[in-house]
């Protein structure tokens, strides 16, 4: 390892890694035990610090790990640390070179990072150990990948390791360093662990040397059985050989692979397994001519041959220092369309279209076999070549392919045409072959016409070339009489109706108080007795009335309906005819014995049919008793009176009960009567559990109970400890939930000054009221709409102004001034189109004040209070007047001409006069 190893210790590595952790600063740094280190708990930053220190000392990662193990770091933790350090070095190499990298496993202790233009930075596990070094592989694009590449990436091939006992295949060639376990069962039981020496032999105790180097497992088993039978007694099936530890070999992989260099792997692996360790070929790497080089010997590996027969991998076992070279694929063609595996394939020089289709898994069931197309670039121009696919598949023709060819195999897209269809009165409707059923009689023979089919007229739907449909009626009986047949054409549809279609049918319906109401179809000449109809309906229900009606509809004039009263005991033999509807009624609908009800301050309002045995106590019990607020001495009975003179009137009878719900006060001879309605009243001013809520600027906000007395706002303020110094009593708000009234503005200041004055705003507080006392707000806001400030904003002269807040500008309240004053001084005055009569102020308590008239012409603007919002709007645009448009220029010219003429006449008159 060199003299530099003495300079650095694993203790110093850990000190650097843990230097930033305060929890270790006092207790761990002074006394670190490497045997207790857990690499999984080290962060990426700490691993980076260890790597930096290793690089600064000029050490390789394997040297540093060997030193760490000597100083007490467990081997498992050293392996984890080595893996993380290698990942960091790979990432740094990628970042520094600006491209992906591969990691070459040169030996179990060495690793080399090299750039790989075909890598995409995806880690895959190499062999060596289960936690072996990683290589960087790319994910091939399925559309660009060559068939055969995926087996090296999709875990189809496993890589044997050297750490566990391996079940070596019979073709494995034994060599120096292999440890074999011989197990003998039966009479002589023993277990031998032997290692093949450099001279190629093993020597069990008591036996001579047995040379097995260079033999396969199968061959060695036979020799060992023969030699050991001289020492042990066993049958042939009582002898087993396994590999305890296979030797390791170094394989060098170069060419178009995702990782390159030397790889130390188990000798159990074949060339295919080794390529898996290297990540397999790149996108342009060959899978048909991979070279296995062993001295002067070269073997060509064909992945397609392996995919067809996996046993061929036994031909490509590995030895120490073997070289695997992956050249660039030379002849890549692509197949598209109706084959089982359309993708890109690599072909050898002697392979053509037939071999390509075979590699693609063959054609699909719906492949068009009379056509195959090849797109090829010739002299820089694309051309199309077309052949009969059936000739290729039958080996009657051979087509060579060139690199870059695209082969297209198409599917059959033509629909079924040579068929006819039959439906209706046949036993086997559906489609039939036109060649076999080319005429109507032949088709009917196949479909088997039903006895109830109407053969007088059969209809044939025939589709024209323009997709129009012709209806051809055919009389089957006439054809038979004349010994003729009807020729069918492709896609003809034969329709045979049954007699049922031509029956004159109407329905009989039985509804109402029967067990199973029904509707049945009858021919016009059929009849059904009422007793049979009721039997079909399951009979009458217990409450059915014996009086029923037949609604008889005239089938030839449906608007005419006859109503026939029937007795369901005496008229059972009356016939129902098609179109009849028998209605059975509920006899309960014809009786009215009255009802009783109780409501009000009972736990459950209750109604029932009148029963002379019921008492008031019974009804109170059925209503689950009285509520807490019920007035025991105030039960009112509303008794119905009916008369032709006065119509409906009520008598009110007063009752009283005790706590056991027994009557203690009642009118003489009182008994309940039909339609009596009992109302239990509430105790006057009962308000148990009623509360209100007060929020805001009071000393003790919260929930307060109220009793049945008239509680006013100032009383609640007093209970809440009075107002705080920051309260705004002029803008208090009451949110009233009773009746969904909503917010109510009040002047609390006036109410507090004169709490007993009936003309002040000191309202009575109701249950569930929410009182809010706001904080004094010394801000006044002006909406800019209708102001000069708003005009400037609309003209685009004011943008991104922080004072603009939801079309509002704010200022500090400066005294009891009018709204006009604030508009002039805050918003620049009224705008061009402002409606000055629209000025209003909205106080925090919701109160709105508007502009008033003074002496018909003058405006009195409302006074502004703290927290008010001033609002105004622009005038509505005046509608355009209808009429002719006046040309002012023309009018002016004509006026000037008239004036000139008049002036000339006046001058002439003066001259004539003089």
Short mmCIF file of C-alpha atoms in Angstrom, two decimals, residues 203-560:
data_model
loop_
_atom_site.label_atom_id
_atom_site.label_comp_id
_atom_site.label_asym_id
_atom_site.label_seq_id
_atom_site.Cartn_x
_atom_site.Cartn_y
_atom_site.Cartn_z
CA UNK A 203 -6.76 -35.73 -2.31
CA UNK A 204 -9.38 -37.05 0.12
CA UNK A 205 -8.00 -38.50 3.37
CA UNK A 206 -6.81 -42.03 2.81
CA UNK A 207 -6.96 -41.75 -0.96
CA UNK A 208 -4.51 -41.05 -3.72
CA UNK A 209 -4.54 -37.87 -5.75
CA UNK A 210 -7.52 -37.49 -8.05
CA UNK A 211 -6.89 -35.11 -10.97
CA UNK A 212 -10.09 -33.28 -11.95
CA UNK A 213 -8.83 -29.92 -13.22
CA UNK A 214 -10.22 -29.21 -16.67
CA UNK A 215 -13.09 -31.64 -16.24
CA UNK A 216 -16.73 -30.69 -16.14
CA UNK A 217 -18.78 -31.31 -13.02
CA UNK A 218 -20.46 -34.23 -14.76
CA UNK A 219 -17.14 -35.81 -15.69
CA UNK A 220 -15.62 -35.20 -12.26
CA UNK A 221 -18.64 -36.76 -10.54
CA UNK A 222 -18.15 -40.00 -12.44
CA UNK A 223 -14.41 -40.21 -11.63
CA UNK A 224 -14.86 -39.31 -7.95
CA UNK A 225 -17.65 -41.86 -7.51
CA UNK A 226 -15.41 -44.59 -8.92
CA UNK A 227 -12.37 -43.67 -6.80
CA UNK A 228 -14.24 -43.10 -3.53
CA UNK A 229 -16.13 -46.39 -3.75
CA UNK A 230 -12.78 -47.93 -2.82
CA UNK A 231 -13.05 -46.17 0.57
CA UNK A 232 -16.80 -45.79 1.19
CA UNK A 233 -19.93 -47.81 0.68
CA UNK A 234 -22.79 -46.00 -1.12
CA UNK A 235 -25.17 -46.31 -4.03
CA UNK A 236 -25.00 -44.10 -7.08
CA UNK A 237 -27.90 -41.93 -5.87
CA UNK A 238 -26.25 -41.47 -2.46
CA UNK A 239 -23.40 -39.36 -3.82
CA UNK A 240 -23.54 -35.57 -4.43
CA UNK A 241 -21.05 -32.88 -5.47
CA UNK A 242 -21.62 -29.15 -5.02
CA UNK A 243 -19.38 -26.10 -5.40
CA UNK A 244 -18.64 -24.56 -2.02
CA UNK A 245 -16.65 -21.63 -3.39
CA UNK A 246 -15.99 -21.16 -7.07
CA UNK A 247 -12.75 -19.55 -8.17
CA UNK A 248 -12.74 -15.97 -9.38
CA UNK A 249 -11.50 -14.94 -12.77
CA UNK A 250 -10.83 -11.63 -14.49
CA UNK A 251 -12.65 -10.96 -17.74
CA UNK A 252 -11.83 -7.95 -19.93
CA UNK A 253 -14.79 -6.41 -21.75
CA UNK A 254 -14.33 -3.81 -24.49
CA UNK A 255 -16.14 -2.32 -27.44
CA UNK A 256 -19.73 -1.07 -27.49
CA UNK A 257 -20.68 -1.90 -23.90
CA UNK A 258 -22.04 0.44 -21.28
CA UNK A 259 -19.11 -0.26 -18.98
CA UNK A 260 -15.64 -1.30 -20.11
CA UNK A 261 -12.50 -2.72 -18.55
CA UNK A 262 -11.57 -5.60 -16.31
CA UNK A 263 -14.23 -7.38 -14.23
CA UNK A 264 -13.51 -9.87 -11.47
CA UNK A 265 -16.37 -12.37 -11.39
CA UNK A 266 -17.08 -15.96 -10.45
CA UNK A 267 -15.95 -18.64 -12.89
CA UNK A 268 -19.51 -20.00 -12.76
CA UNK A 269 -20.59 -17.23 -15.14
CA UNK A 270 -20.74 -17.50 -18.91
CA UNK A 271 -20.00 -14.75 -21.41
CA UNK A 272 -23.69 -13.75 -21.30
CA UNK A 273 -23.51 -13.22 -17.53
CA UNK A 274 -20.33 -11.19 -17.89
CA UNK A 275 -21.99 -8.90 -20.45
CA UNK A 276 -24.80 -8.38 -17.96
CA UNK A 277 -22.23 -7.14 -15.43
CA UNK A 278 -21.02 -4.62 -18.03
CA UNK A 279 -24.58 -3.45 -18.70
CA UNK A 280 -24.83 -5.13 -22.09
CA UNK A 281 -24.23 -3.58 -25.50
CA UNK A 282 -24.87 0.08 -26.16
CA UNK A 283 -27.58 1.21 -28.56
CA UNK A 284 -25.28 0.58 -31.50
CA UNK A 285 -23.61 -2.53 -30.08
CA UNK A 286 -23.92 -5.80 -31.95
CA UNK A 287 -25.84 -8.78 -30.58
CA UNK A 288 -25.07 -11.13 -33.49
CA UNK A 289 -21.25 -11.14 -33.59
CA UNK A 290 -19.94 -10.66 -30.02
CA UNK A 291 -16.34 -11.92 -29.91
CA UNK A 292 -15.05 -14.16 -27.09
CA UNK A 293 -11.24 -14.03 -27.44
CA UNK A 294 -8.99 -16.57 -25.71
CA UNK A 295 -5.46 -16.32 -27.01
CA UNK A 296 -5.57 -17.23 -30.69
CA UNK A 297 -9.06 -18.69 -30.34
CA UNK A 298 -12.11 -16.60 -31.25
CA UNK A 299 -15.73 -17.57 -30.73
CA UNK A 300 -18.64 -15.59 -32.20
CA UNK A 301 -21.56 -15.21 -29.80
CA UNK A 302 -25.05 -14.81 -31.32
CA UNK A 303 -27.62 -13.54 -28.81
CA UNK A 304 -30.47 -14.54 -31.15
CA UNK A 305 -29.19 -18.11 -31.04
CA UNK A 306 -29.27 -17.94 -27.22
CA UNK A 307 -32.82 -16.51 -27.25
CA UNK A 308 -33.90 -19.42 -29.42
CA UNK A 309 -31.99 -22.08 -27.44
CA UNK A 310 -30.70 -20.92 -24.00
CA UNK A 311 -28.57 -24.07 -23.63
CA UNK A 312 -26.02 -22.65 -26.07
CA UNK A 313 -24.59 -20.52 -23.27
CA UNK A 314 -22.68 -23.60 -22.12
CA UNK A 315 -20.53 -23.16 -25.21
CA UNK A 316 -19.30 -19.80 -23.91
CA UNK A 317 -17.83 -20.58 -20.48
CA UNK A 318 -15.14 -18.19 -19.26
CA UNK A 319 -11.55 -18.55 -18.21
CA UNK A 320 -9.13 -16.22 -16.51
CA UNK A 321 -8.12 -13.24 -18.71
CA UNK A 322 -10.70 -13.97 -21.43
CA UNK A 323 -11.59 -10.97 -23.59
CA UNK A 324 -15.13 -10.09 -24.69
CA UNK A 325 -15.38 -7.58 -27.52
CA UNK A 326 -18.70 -6.08 -28.70
CA UNK A 327 -18.40 -4.57 -32.20
CA UNK A 328 -20.74 -2.05 -33.79
CA UNK A 329 -23.85 -3.61 -35.32
CA UNK A 330 -23.56 -3.54 -39.11
CA UNK A 331 -26.93 -4.50 -40.56
CA UNK A 332 -29.91 -3.03 -38.66
CA UNK A 333 -33.40 -3.28 -40.14
CA UNK A 334 -36.77 -2.38 -38.72
CA UNK A 335 -40.06 -4.22 -39.11
CA UNK A 336 -43.42 -2.52 -38.58
CA UNK A 337 -47.02 -3.58 -38.71
CA UNK A 338 -48.72 -6.96 -38.43
CA UNK A 339 -45.95 -9.04 -36.88
CA UNK A 340 -45.90 -10.29 -33.33
CA UNK A 341 -42.83 -8.28 -32.26
CA UNK A 342 -42.35 -5.16 -34.40
CA UNK A 343 -38.99 -3.50 -33.59
CA UNK A 344 -35.39 -3.18 -34.82
CA UNK A 345 -33.32 -6.30 -35.55
CA UNK A 346 -29.71 -7.03 -36.42
CA UNK A 347 -29.22 -9.39 -39.35
CA UNK A 348 -26.22 -11.28 -40.55
CA UNK A 349 -24.96 -11.04 -44.13
CA UNK A 350 -26.70 -14.23 -45.25
CA UNK A 351 -30.07 -13.36 -43.67
CA UNK A 352 -32.99 -11.72 -45.43
CA UNK A 353 -36.71 -10.97 -45.13
CA UNK A 354 -37.76 -14.51 -44.19
CA UNK A 355 -35.30 -14.61 -41.28
CA UNK A 356 -36.42 -11.14 -40.15
CA UNK A 357 -40.06 -12.21 -39.94
CA UNK A 358 -39.02 -15.33 -38.05
CA UNK A 359 -37.07 -13.25 -35.50
CA UNK A 360 -40.13 -10.96 -35.17
CA UNK A 361 -42.18 -13.93 -33.97
CA UNK A 362 -44.00 -14.47 -37.25
CA UNK A 363 -47.05 -12.75 -38.65
CA UNK A 364 -50.34 -12.04 -36.90
CA UNK A 365 -53.60 -13.84 -37.61
CA UNK A 366 -54.91 -10.81 -39.56
CA UNK A 367 -51.82 -10.16 -41.68
CA UNK A 368 -52.33 -9.36 -45.37
CA UNK A 369 -50.21 -12.10 -46.95
CA UNK A 370 -50.25 -10.77 -50.49
CA UNK A 371 -48.26 -7.64 -49.69
CA UNK A 372 -45.04 -6.61 -47.93
CA UNK A 373 -43.24 -3.33 -48.48
CA UNK A 374 -39.60 -2.34 -47.95
CA UNK A 375 -38.49 1.29 -47.67
CA UNK A 376 -34.80 1.66 -48.65
CA UNK A 377 -32.38 4.51 -49.27
CA UNK A 378 -30.68 4.14 -52.65
CA UNK A 379 -28.21 6.79 -53.86
CA UNK A 380 -29.54 9.22 -51.28
CA UNK A 381 -33.19 8.80 -52.33
CA UNK A 382 -35.86 6.72 -50.58
CA UNK A 383 -37.53 4.05 -52.69
CA UNK A 384 -40.30 1.49 -52.04
CA UNK A 385 -40.03 -2.18 -52.93
CA UNK A 386 -43.13 -4.41 -52.78
CA UNK A 387 -43.39 -8.21 -52.77
CA UNK A 388 -45.87 -11.04 -52.20
CA UNK A 389 -45.52 -11.94 -48.51
CA UNK A 390 -46.94 -15.40 -49.15
CA UNK A 391 -44.02 -16.16 -51.50
CA UNK A 392 -41.56 -15.18 -48.76
CA UNK A 393 -43.30 -17.32 -46.13
CA UNK A 394 -43.46 -20.35 -48.43
CA UNK A 395 -39.76 -19.97 -49.38
CA UNK A 396 -40.72 -19.51 -53.03
CA UNK A 397 -38.85 -16.20 -53.06
CA UNK A 398 -35.87 -14.77 -51.20
CA UNK A 399 -35.44 -11.06 -50.49
CA UNK A 400 -32.15 -9.66 -49.21
CA UNK A 401 -32.22 -6.70 -46.85
CA UNK A 402 -29.86 -3.73 -46.46
CA UNK A 403 -28.79 -1.75 -43.45
CA UNK A 404 -31.47 0.83 -42.57
CA UNK A 405 -34.32 -0.94 -44.39
CA UNK A 406 -37.83 -0.49 -42.97
CA UNK A 407 -40.12 -3.44 -43.59
CA UNK A 408 -43.88 -2.87 -43.39
CA UNK A 409 -46.35 -5.71 -43.04
CA UNK A 410 -49.98 -4.62 -43.17
CA UNK A 411 -53.10 -5.95 -41.52
CA UNK A 412 -56.32 -6.96 -43.20
CA UNK A 413 -58.60 -3.94 -42.90
CA UNK A 414 -61.38 -5.18 -45.20
CA UNK A 415 -64.62 -6.02 -43.43
CA UNK A 416 -66.75 -9.10 -43.96
CA UNK A 417 -68.68 -8.75 -47.22
CA UNK A 418 -69.72 -12.15 -48.57
CA UNK A 419 -72.56 -12.74 -46.13
CA UNK A 420 -76.32 -12.39 -45.77
CA UNK A 421 -78.33 -11.75 -42.60
CA UNK A 422 -81.71 -13.08 -41.51
CA UNK A 423 -83.80 -11.98 -38.55
CA UNK A 424 -87.30 -12.40 -37.17
CA UNK A 425 -89.34 -15.63 -37.29
CA UNK A 426 -86.51 -18.14 -37.62
CA UNK A 427 -84.90 -20.43 -35.07
CA UNK A 428 -81.32 -19.39 -35.92
CA UNK A 429 -81.12 -15.71 -36.89
CA UNK A 430 -77.77 -14.12 -37.74
CA UNK A 431 -75.18 -14.02 -40.51
CA UNK A 432 -74.63 -16.74 -43.11
CA UNK A 433 -72.07 -17.38 -45.82
CA UNK A 434 -73.36 -16.03 -49.14
CA UNK A 435 -71.62 -18.76 -51.13
CA UNK A 436 -73.50 -21.46 -49.23
CA UNK A 437 -76.76 -19.52 -48.83
CA UNK A 438 -76.90 -17.77 -52.16
CA UNK A 439 -80.69 -17.94 -52.47
CA UNK A 440 -83.65 -17.35 -50.18
CA UNK A 441 -84.63 -21.04 -49.99
CA UNK A 442 -81.08 -22.10 -49.14
CA UNK A 443 -80.90 -19.45 -46.41
CA UNK A 444 -84.28 -20.48 -44.93
CA UNK A 445 -83.09 -24.08 -44.90
CA UNK A 446 -80.11 -23.08 -42.77
CA UNK A 447 -82.00 -20.66 -40.45
CA UNK A 448 -85.08 -22.92 -40.07
CA UNK A 449 -88.27 -20.89 -40.31
CA UNK A 450 -90.63 -20.90 -37.29
CA UNK A 451 -94.21 -22.16 -37.55
CA UNK A 452 -95.66 -18.78 -36.51
CA UNK A 453 -93.71 -16.90 -39.18
CA UNK A 454 -95.77 -14.87 -41.67
CA UNK A 455 -94.61 -16.30 -44.99
CA UNK A 456 -97.14 -14.37 -47.06
CA UNK A 457 -94.65 -11.53 -47.27
CA UNK A 458 -90.92 -11.49 -46.57
CA UNK A 459 -88.88 -8.28 -46.79
CA UNK A 460 -85.31 -8.06 -48.07
CA UNK A 461 -83.19 -4.99 -47.32
CA UNK A 462 -80.57 -4.44 -50.01
CA UNK A 463 -77.78 -1.84 -49.69
CA UNK A 464 -76.89 0.02 -52.87
CA UNK A 465 -73.45 1.24 -53.85
CA UNK A 466 -74.42 4.71 -52.60
CA UNK A 467 -75.42 3.20 -49.21
CA UNK A 468 -79.10 3.66 -50.02
CA UNK A 469 -81.41 0.86 -48.83
CA UNK A 470 -84.00 -0.75 -51.06
CA UNK A 471 -86.87 -2.75 -49.55
CA UNK A 472 -87.84 -5.74 -51.70
CA UNK A 473 -91.06 -7.60 -50.69
CA UNK A 474 -91.13 -11.29 -51.56
CA UNK A 475 -94.14 -13.66 -51.34
CA UNK A 476 -92.76 -17.01 -50.28
CA UNK A 477 -95.93 -18.93 -51.14
CA UNK A 478 -95.92 -17.50 -54.66
CA UNK A 479 -92.31 -18.60 -55.16
CA UNK A 480 -93.17 -22.12 -54.05
CA UNK A 481 -96.22 -22.31 -56.31
CA UNK A 482 -94.20 -21.16 -59.31
CA UNK A 483 -91.20 -23.32 -58.45
CA UNK A 484 -88.99 -20.24 -58.29
CA UNK A 485 -86.24 -18.99 -55.95
CA UNK A 486 -84.90 -15.55 -55.05
CA UNK A 487 -81.23 -14.82 -55.69
CA UNK A 488 -79.51 -13.07 -52.73
CA UNK A 489 -76.69 -10.56 -52.94
CA UNK A 490 -73.91 -9.75 -50.48
CA UNK A 491 -75.00 -8.01 -47.28
CA UNK A 492 -78.72 -8.62 -47.98
CA UNK A 493 -80.83 -8.61 -44.80
CA UNK A 494 -83.87 -10.91 -44.80
CA UNK A 495 -86.68 -9.94 -42.41
CA UNK A 496 -89.49 -12.38 -41.55
CA UNK A 497 -92.23 -11.13 -39.23
CA UNK A 498 -94.28 -13.39 -36.97
CA UNK A 499 -98.03 -13.47 -36.67
CA UNK A 500 -97.84 -11.61 -33.37
CA UNK A 501 -96.76 -8.47 -35.23
CA UNK A 502 -100.03 -8.47 -37.13
CA UNK A 503 -102.31 -9.21 -34.18
CA UNK A 504 -104.85 -6.54 -33.21
CA UNK A 505 -103.91 -6.13 -29.56
CA UNK A 506 -104.98 -3.88 -26.72
CA UNK A 507 -104.40 -4.03 -22.98
CA UNK A 508 -106.49 -4.84 -19.95
CA UNK A 509 -105.27 -3.17 -16.76
CA UNK A 510 -106.22 -3.88 -13.13
CA UNK A 511 -104.99 -1.28 -10.65
CA UNK A 512 -105.72 -0.04 -7.13
CA UNK A 513 -106.29 -2.08 -3.99
CA UNK A 514 -105.26 -5.47 -5.40
CA UNK A 515 -102.24 -7.44 -4.34
CA UNK A 516 -100.49 -7.53 -7.74
CA UNK A 517 -101.71 -4.91 -10.20
CA UNK A 518 -101.06 -5.95 -13.80
CA UNK A 519 -101.38 -5.04 -17.46
CA UNK A 520 -102.05 -7.76 -20.05
CA UNK A 521 -102.40 -7.71 -23.84
CA UNK A 522 -105.47 -9.28 -25.49
CA UNK A 523 -106.63 -9.52 -29.04
CA UNK A 524 -109.62 -7.43 -29.96
CA UNK A 525 -111.95 -10.45 -29.90
CA UNK A 526 -110.76 -11.84 -26.54
CA UNK A 527 -112.57 -11.29 -23.23
CA UNK A 528 -111.71 -11.82 -19.52
CA UNK A 529 -114.15 -12.09 -16.60
CA UNK A 530 -113.69 -9.77 -13.61
CA UNK A 531 -113.26 -12.77 -11.26
CA UNK A 532 -110.44 -14.11 -13.47
CA UNK A 533 -108.80 -10.68 -13.66
CA UNK A 534 -108.89 -10.37 -9.85
CA UNK A 535 -107.35 -13.84 -9.54
CA UNK A 536 -104.53 -12.78 -11.87
CA UNK A 537 -104.07 -9.71 -9.62
CA UNK A 538 -103.74 -11.89 -6.50
CA UNK A 539 -107.10 -10.91 -5.08
CA UNK A 540 -108.30 -7.84 -3.18
CA UNK A 541 -106.44 -6.19 -0.35
CA UNK A 542 -108.20 -6.20 3.08
CA UNK A 543 -109.24 -2.53 2.90
CA UNK A 544 -110.46 -2.67 -0.70
CA UNK A 545 -113.90 -1.26 -1.42
CA UNK A 546 -116.42 -3.56 -3.06
CA UNK A 547 -117.43 -0.77 -5.40
CA UNK A 548 -115.14 -0.48 -8.42
CA UNK A 549 -115.23 1.19 -11.81
CA UNK A 550 -114.44 -0.02 -15.29
CA UNK A 551 -112.91 2.72 -17.48
CA UNK A 552 -113.79 1.45 -20.96
CA UNK A 553 -112.00 3.14 -23.86
CA UNK A 554 -113.45 2.92 -27.32
CA UNK A 555 -110.63 1.34 -29.34
CA UNK A 556 -111.76 3.07 -32.53
CA UNK A 557 -112.33 6.42 -30.84
CA UNK A 558 -109.88 6.64 -27.91
CA UNK A 559 -111.21 10.02 -26.78
CA UNK A 560 -114.50 8.38 -25.78
#
